[in-house]
Short mmCIF file of C-alpha atoms in Angstrom, two decimals:
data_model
loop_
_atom_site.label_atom_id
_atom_site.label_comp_id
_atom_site.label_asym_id
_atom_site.label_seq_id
_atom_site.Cartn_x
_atom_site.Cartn_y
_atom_site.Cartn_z
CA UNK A 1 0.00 0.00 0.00
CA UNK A 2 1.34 3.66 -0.93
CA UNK A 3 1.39 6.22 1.82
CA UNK A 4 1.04 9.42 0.16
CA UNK A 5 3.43 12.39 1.90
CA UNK A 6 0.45 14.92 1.90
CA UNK A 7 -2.01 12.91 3.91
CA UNK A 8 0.38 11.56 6.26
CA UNK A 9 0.99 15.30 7.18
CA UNK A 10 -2.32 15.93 7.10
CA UNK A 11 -2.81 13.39 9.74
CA UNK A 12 -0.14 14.81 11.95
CA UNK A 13 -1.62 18.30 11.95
CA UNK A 14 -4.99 17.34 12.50
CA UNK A 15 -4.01 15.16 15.89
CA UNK A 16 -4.38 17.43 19.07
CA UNK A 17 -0.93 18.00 20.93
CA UNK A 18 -1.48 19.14 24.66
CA UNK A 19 0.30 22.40 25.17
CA UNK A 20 0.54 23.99 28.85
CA UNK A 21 0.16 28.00 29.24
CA UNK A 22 1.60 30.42 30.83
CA UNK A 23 -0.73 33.92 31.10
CA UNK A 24 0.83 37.09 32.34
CA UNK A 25 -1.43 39.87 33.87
CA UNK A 26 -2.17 43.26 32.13
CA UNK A 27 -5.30 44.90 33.65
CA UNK A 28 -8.51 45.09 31.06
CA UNK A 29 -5.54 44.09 28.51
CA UNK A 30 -6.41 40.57 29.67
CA UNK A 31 -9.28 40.78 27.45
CA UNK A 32 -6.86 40.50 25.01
CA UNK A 33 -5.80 36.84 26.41
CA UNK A 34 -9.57 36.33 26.31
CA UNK A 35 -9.04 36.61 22.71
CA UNK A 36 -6.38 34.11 22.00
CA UNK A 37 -7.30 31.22 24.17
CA UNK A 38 -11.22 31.70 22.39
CA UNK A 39 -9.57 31.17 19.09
CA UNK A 40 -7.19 28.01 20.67
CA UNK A 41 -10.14 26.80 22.17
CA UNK A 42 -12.51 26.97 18.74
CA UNK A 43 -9.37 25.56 16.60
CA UNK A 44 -9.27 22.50 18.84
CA UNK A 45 -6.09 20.98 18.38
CA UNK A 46 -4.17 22.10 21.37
CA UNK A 47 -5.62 20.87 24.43
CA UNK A 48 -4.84 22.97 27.30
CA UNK A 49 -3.63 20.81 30.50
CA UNK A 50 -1.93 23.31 32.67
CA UNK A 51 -2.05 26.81 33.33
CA UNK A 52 0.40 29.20 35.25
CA UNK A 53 -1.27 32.28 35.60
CA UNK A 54 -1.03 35.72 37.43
CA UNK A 55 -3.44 38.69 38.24
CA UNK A 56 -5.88 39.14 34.98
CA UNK A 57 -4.11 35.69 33.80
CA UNK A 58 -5.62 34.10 36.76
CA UNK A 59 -9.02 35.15 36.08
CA UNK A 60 -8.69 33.85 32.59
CA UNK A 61 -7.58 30.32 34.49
CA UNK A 62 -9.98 29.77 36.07
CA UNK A 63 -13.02 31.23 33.93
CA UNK A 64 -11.43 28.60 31.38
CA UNK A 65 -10.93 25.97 33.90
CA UNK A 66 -14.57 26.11 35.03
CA UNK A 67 -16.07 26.10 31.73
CA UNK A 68 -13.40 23.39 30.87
CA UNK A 69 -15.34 21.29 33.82
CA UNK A 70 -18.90 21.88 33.03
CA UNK A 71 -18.80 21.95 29.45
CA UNK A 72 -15.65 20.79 27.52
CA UNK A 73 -14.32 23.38 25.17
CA UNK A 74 -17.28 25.23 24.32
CA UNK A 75 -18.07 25.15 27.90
CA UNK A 76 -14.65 27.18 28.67
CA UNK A 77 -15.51 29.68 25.50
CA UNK A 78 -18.65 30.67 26.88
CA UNK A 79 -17.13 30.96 30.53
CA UNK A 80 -14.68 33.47 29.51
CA UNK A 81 -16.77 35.36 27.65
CA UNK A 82 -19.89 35.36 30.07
CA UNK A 83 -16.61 36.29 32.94
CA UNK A 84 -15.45 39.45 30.69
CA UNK A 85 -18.80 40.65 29.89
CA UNK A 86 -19.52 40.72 33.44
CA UNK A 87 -16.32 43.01 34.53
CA UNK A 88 -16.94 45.37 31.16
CA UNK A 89 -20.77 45.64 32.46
CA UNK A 90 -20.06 45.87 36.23
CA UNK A 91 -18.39 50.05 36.04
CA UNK A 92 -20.30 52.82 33.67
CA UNK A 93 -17.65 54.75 32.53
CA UNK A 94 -20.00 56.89 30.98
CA UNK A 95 -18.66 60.68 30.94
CA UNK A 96 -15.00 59.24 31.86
CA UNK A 97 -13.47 58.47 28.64
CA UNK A 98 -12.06 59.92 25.62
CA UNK A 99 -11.17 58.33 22.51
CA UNK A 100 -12.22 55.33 20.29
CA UNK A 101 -13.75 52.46 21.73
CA UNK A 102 -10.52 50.86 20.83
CA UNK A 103 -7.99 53.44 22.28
CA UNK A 104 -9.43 55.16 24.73
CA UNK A 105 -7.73 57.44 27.64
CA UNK A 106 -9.64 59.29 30.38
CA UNK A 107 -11.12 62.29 30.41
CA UNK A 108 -9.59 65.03 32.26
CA UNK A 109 -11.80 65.15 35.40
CA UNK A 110 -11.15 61.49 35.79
CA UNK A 111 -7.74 61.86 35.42
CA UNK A 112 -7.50 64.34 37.71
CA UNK A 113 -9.97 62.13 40.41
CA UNK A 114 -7.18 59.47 39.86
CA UNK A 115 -4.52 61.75 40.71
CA UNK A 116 -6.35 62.90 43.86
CA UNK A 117 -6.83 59.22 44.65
CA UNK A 118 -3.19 57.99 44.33
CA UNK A 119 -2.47 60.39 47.12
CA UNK A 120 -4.61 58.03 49.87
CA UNK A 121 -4.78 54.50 51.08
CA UNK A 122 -7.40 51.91 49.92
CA UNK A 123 -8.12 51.92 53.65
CA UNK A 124 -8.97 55.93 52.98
CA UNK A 125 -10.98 55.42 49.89
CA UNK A 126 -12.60 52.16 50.76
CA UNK A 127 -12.57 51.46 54.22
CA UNK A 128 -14.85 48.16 53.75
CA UNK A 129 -12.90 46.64 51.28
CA UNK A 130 -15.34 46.43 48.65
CA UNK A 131 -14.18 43.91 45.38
CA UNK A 132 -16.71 43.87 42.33
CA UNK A 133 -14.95 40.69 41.26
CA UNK A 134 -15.49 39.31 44.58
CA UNK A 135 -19.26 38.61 44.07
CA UNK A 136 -18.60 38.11 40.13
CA UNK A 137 -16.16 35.07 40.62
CA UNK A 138 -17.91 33.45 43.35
CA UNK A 139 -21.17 33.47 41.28
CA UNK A 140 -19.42 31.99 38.01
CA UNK A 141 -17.11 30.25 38.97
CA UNK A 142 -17.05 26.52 40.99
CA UNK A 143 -13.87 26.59 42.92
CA UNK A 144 -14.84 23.45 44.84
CA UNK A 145 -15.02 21.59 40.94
CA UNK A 146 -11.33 23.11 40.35
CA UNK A 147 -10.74 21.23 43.31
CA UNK A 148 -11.43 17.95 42.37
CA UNK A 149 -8.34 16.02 40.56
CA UNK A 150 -9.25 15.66 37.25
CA UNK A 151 -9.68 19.50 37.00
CA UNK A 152 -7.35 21.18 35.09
CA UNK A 153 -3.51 21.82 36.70
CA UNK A 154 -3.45 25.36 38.23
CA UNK A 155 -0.63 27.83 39.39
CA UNK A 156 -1.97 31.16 40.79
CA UNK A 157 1.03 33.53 41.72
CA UNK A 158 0.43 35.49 44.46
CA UNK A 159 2.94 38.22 46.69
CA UNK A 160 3.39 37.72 50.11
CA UNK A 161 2.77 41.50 51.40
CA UNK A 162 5.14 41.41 54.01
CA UNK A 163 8.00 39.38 52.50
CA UNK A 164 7.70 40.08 48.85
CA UNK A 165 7.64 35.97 48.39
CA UNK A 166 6.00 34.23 46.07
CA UNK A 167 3.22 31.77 46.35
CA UNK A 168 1.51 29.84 44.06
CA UNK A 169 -1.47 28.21 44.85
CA UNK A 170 -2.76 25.14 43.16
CA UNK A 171 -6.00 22.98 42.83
CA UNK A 172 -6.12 21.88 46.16
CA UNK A 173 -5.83 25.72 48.02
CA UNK A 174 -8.14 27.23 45.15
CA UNK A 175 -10.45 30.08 46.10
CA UNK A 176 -12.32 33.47 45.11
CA UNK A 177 -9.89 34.42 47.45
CA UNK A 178 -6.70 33.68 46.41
CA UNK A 179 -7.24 35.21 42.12
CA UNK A 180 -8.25 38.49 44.54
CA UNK A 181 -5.05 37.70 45.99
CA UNK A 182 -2.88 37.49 42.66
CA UNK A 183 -4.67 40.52 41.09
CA UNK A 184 -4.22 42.82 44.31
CA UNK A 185 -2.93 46.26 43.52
CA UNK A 186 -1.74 47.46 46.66
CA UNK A 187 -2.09 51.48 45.77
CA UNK A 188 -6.21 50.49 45.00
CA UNK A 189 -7.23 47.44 46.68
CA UNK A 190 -6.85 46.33 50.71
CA UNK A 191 -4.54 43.60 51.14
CA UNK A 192 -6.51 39.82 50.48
CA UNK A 193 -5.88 37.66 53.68
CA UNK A 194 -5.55 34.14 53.14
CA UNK A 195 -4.86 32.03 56.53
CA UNK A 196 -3.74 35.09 58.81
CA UNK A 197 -1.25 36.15 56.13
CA UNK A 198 -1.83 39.15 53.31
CA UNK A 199 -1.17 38.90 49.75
CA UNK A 200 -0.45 41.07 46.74
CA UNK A 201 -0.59 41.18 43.29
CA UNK A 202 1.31 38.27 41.46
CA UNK A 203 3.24 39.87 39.03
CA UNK A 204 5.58 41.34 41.86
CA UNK A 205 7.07 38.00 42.16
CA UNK A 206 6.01 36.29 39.07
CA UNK A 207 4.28 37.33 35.91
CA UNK A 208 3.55 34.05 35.53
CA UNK A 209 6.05 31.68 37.14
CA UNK A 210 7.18 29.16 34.57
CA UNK A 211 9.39 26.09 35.89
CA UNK A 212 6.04 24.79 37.23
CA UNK A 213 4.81 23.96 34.05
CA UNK A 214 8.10 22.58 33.40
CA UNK A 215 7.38 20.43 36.24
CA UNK A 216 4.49 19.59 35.01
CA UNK A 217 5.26 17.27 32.28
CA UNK A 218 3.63 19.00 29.44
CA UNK A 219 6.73 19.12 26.92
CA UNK A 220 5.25 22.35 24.90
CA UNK A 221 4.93 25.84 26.75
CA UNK A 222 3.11 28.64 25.08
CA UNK A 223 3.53 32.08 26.93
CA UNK A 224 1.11 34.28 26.32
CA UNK A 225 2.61 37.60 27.17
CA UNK A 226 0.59 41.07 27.65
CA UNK A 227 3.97 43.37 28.07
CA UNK A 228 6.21 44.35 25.26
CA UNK A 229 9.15 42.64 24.12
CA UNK A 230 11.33 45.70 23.60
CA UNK A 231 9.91 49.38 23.79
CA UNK A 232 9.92 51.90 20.56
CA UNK A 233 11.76 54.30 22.89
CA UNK A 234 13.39 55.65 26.00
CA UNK A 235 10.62 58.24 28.16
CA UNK A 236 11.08 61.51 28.86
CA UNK A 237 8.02 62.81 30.62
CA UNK A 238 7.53 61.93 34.85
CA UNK A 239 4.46 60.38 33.89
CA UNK A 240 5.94 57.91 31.03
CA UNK A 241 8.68 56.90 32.93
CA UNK A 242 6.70 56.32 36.11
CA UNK A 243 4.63 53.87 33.97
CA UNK A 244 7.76 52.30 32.61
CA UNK A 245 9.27 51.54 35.93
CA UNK A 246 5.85 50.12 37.36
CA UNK A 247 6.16 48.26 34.15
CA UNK A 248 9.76 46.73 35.22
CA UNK A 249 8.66 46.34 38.57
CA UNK A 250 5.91 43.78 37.23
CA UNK A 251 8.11 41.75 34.53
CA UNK A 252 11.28 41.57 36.59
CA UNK A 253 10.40 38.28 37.84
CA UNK A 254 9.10 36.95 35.17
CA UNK A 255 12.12 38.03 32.42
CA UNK A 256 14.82 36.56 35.22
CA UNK A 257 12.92 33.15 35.21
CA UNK A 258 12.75 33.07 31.28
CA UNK A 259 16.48 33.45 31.12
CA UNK A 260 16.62 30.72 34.00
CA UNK A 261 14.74 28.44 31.94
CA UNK A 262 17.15 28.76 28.67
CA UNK A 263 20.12 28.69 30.38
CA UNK A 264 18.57 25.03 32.20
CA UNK A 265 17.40 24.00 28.78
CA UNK A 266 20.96 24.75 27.07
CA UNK A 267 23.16 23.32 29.89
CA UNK A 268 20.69 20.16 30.20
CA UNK A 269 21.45 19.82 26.58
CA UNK A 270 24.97 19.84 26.92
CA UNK A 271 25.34 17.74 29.87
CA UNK A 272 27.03 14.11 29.36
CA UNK A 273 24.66 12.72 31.98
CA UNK A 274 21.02 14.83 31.76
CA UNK A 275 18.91 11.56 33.44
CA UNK A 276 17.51 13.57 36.55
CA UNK A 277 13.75 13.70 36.13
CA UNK A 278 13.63 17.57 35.71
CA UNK A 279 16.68 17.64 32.75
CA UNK A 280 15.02 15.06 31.39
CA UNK A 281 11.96 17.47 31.25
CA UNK A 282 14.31 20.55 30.24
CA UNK A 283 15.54 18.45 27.25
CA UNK A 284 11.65 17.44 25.65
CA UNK A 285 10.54 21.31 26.98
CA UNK A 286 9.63 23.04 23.49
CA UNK A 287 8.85 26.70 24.40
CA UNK A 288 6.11 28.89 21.94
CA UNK A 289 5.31 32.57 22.44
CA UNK A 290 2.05 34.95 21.15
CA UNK A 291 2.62 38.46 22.35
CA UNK A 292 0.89 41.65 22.10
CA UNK A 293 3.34 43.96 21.09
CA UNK A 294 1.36 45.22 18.22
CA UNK A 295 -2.18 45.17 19.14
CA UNK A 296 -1.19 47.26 22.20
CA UNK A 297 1.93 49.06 21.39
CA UNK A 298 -0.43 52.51 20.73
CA UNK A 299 -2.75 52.27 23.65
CA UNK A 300 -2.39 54.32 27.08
CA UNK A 301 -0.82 52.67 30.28
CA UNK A 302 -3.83 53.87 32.06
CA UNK A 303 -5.94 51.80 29.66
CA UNK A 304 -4.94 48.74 31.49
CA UNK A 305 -7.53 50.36 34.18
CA UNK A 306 -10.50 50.55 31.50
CA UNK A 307 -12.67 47.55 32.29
CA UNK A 308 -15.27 49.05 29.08
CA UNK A 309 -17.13 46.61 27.55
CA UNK A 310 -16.58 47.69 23.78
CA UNK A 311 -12.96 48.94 24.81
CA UNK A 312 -12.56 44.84 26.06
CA UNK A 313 -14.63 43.37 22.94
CA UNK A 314 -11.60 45.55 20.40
CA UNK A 315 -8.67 43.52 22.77
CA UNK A 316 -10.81 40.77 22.08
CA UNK A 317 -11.00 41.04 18.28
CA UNK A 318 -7.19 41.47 18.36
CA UNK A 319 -6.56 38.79 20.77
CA UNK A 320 -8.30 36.16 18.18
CA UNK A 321 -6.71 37.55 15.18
CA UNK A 322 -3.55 37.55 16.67
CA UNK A 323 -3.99 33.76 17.75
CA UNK A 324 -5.20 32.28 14.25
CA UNK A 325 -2.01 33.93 12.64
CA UNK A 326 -0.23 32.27 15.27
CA UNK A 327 -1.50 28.88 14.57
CA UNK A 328 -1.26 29.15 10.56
CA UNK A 329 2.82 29.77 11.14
CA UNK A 330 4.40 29.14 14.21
CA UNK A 331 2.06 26.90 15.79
CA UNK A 332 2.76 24.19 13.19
CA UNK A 333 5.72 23.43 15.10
CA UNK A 334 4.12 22.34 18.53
CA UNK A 335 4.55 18.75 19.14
CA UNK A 336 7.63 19.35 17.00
CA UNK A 337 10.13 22.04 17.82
CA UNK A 338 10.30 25.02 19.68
CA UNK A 339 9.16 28.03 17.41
CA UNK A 340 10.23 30.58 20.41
CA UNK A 341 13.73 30.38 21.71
CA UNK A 342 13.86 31.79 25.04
CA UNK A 343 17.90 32.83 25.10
CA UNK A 344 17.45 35.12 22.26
CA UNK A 345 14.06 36.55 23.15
CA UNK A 346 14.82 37.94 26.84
CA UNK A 347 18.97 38.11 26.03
CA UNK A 348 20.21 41.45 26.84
CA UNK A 349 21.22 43.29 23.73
CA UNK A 350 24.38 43.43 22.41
CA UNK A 351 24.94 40.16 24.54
CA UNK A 352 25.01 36.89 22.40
CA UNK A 353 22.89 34.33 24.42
CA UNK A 354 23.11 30.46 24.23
CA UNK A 355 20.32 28.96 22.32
CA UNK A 356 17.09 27.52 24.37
CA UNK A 357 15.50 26.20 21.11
CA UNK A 358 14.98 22.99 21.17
CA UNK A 359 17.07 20.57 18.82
CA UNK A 360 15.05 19.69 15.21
#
């Protein structure tokens, strides 16, 4: 019998390959994460079966991982989407915005109101603690099924508030309480307590953490990252380079344990003797990256605070778009090869890094 080349790699492509993700946090620019795991999730061939995830990541997580539960993959489609709609219906931003529904800024009274603001204490502003997203994720979302073991794998980065120290909780620990806890900004929100101790936002110490989905097994990683590779240039203005520092603040963690993770993958591949249960995991790891730098290279830094309903619906849009190109190029290579490597991505420049990419 003849085996005809084209159909045999037909056959490959069309056989699902489980990929685990790693979600950073951005704000409303998670709706643009919304985006690309609705067009993984309607493509079908890349099962998702772990997720490390911080701040907005985390409530993508677990609005996937619940619909995941209840209703396979259009189950996890409609969660997300019936979880954003909720946050762009649950503010009226009516009279506070300027700009397209796809760029917008605020107007200059409620810039000013935020100015105001910065200068007191959550404890000032809200002394009761008050947390829209409290009530929304305990009303869509069954933590006790994310419990259960044949949920999907879960890592929620959180900040210890008094230590700076990371924790991640899994499965087992999930809670409304802990995604508060990884999407805590200190200068707007009280502190979440979980057990006696308080927590902060996740990206502090991880935006997301990665060697746990290295841990995990699953031998391709796709990052899905909300923050710009490389900026267009250096800022001049106080504002501007506040927001740029804040911005390094949040992906300091994250860019040292990307480096971490190709310099493990290179010297596991150059060791004589790599038979330890984690190089043997560094050696299969095949790493994959979709990022946002276009879609959101021309929007404001204090869009990130515009939970809109159209303004989310446009990150969306670009989220999906930028997914499907994704899969029609690089993401013929999972199960394969790496189509991100790691070393060159996060190198310094000028500095010539050793490869992560995994071997053809």
């Amino acid at each position: 019998m003849t085996h005809h080349p084209g159909l045999r790699m037909n056959f490959l492509r069309s056989r699902s390959t489980p990929i685990s993700l790693a979600l950073q946090g951005g704000g409303a620019h998670g709706a643009f994460t919304w985006g690309v795991l609705d067009a993984l999730l309607e493509d079908g061939r890349l099962p998702i079966s772990a997720i490390s995830a911080t701040s907005a990541g985390a409530m993508n997580a677990v609005a996937l991982a619940h619909g995941l539960c209840t209703g396979g993959t259009d189950g996890a489609r409609e969660s997300l989407a019936r979880f954003w709609r909720a946050v762009g219906n649950s503010v009226s931003f009516d009279g506070l915005l300027v700009g397209s529904a796809a760029s917008p800024g605020f107007a200059p009274a409620a810039r000013m109101f935020m100015h105001w603001a910065s200068l007191m204490s959550p404890l000032q502003l809200n002394p009761l603690g008050l947390n829209p997203l409290r009530e929304l994720l305990t009303q869509q979302i069954d933590f006790e099924r994310l419990r259960q073991a044949d949920a999907i794998r879960l890592f929620i980065a959180a900040t210890h508030a008094n230590s700076g120290r990371l924790r991640l909780f899994e499965n087992d620990e999930l809670s409304a309480e802990a995604v508060l806890a990884s999407a805590c900004l200190p200068s707007l929100q009280h502190a979440v307590t979980i057990d006696g101790q308080p927590w902060w936002d996740g990206g502090y110490s991880a935006n997301p953490a990665l060697f746990p989905l290295v841990r995990s097994g699953v031998p391709d990683l796709l990052i899905v990252m909300l923050s710009p590779l490389v900026y267009a240039a250096v800022p001049t203005g106080a504002d501007e380079i506040r927001a740029r520092a804040l911005e390094f603040t949040f992906n300091a963690a994250f860019l040292r344990e990307a480096t971490l993770l190709a310099e493990s993958c290179a010297t596991a591949r150059s060791s004589l003797w790599p038979f330890g249960r984690l190089e043997r995991r560094l050696l299969r790891l095949r790493t994959h990256l979709i990022d946002a730098e276009e879609a959101l290279a021309g929007l404001k830094q204090e869009s990130r605070l515009i939970a809109h309903l159209p303004f989310l619906e446009s990150l969306r849009d670009l989220g999906r778009e930028r997914a499907q190109r994704w899969l029609a190029t690089a993401g013929q290579q999972v199960g394969q090869r790496s189509s991100a490597d790691l070393a060159r991505l996060f190198a310094a420049p000028g500095r010539e890094p050793r490869s992560s990419a995994s071997p053809p």
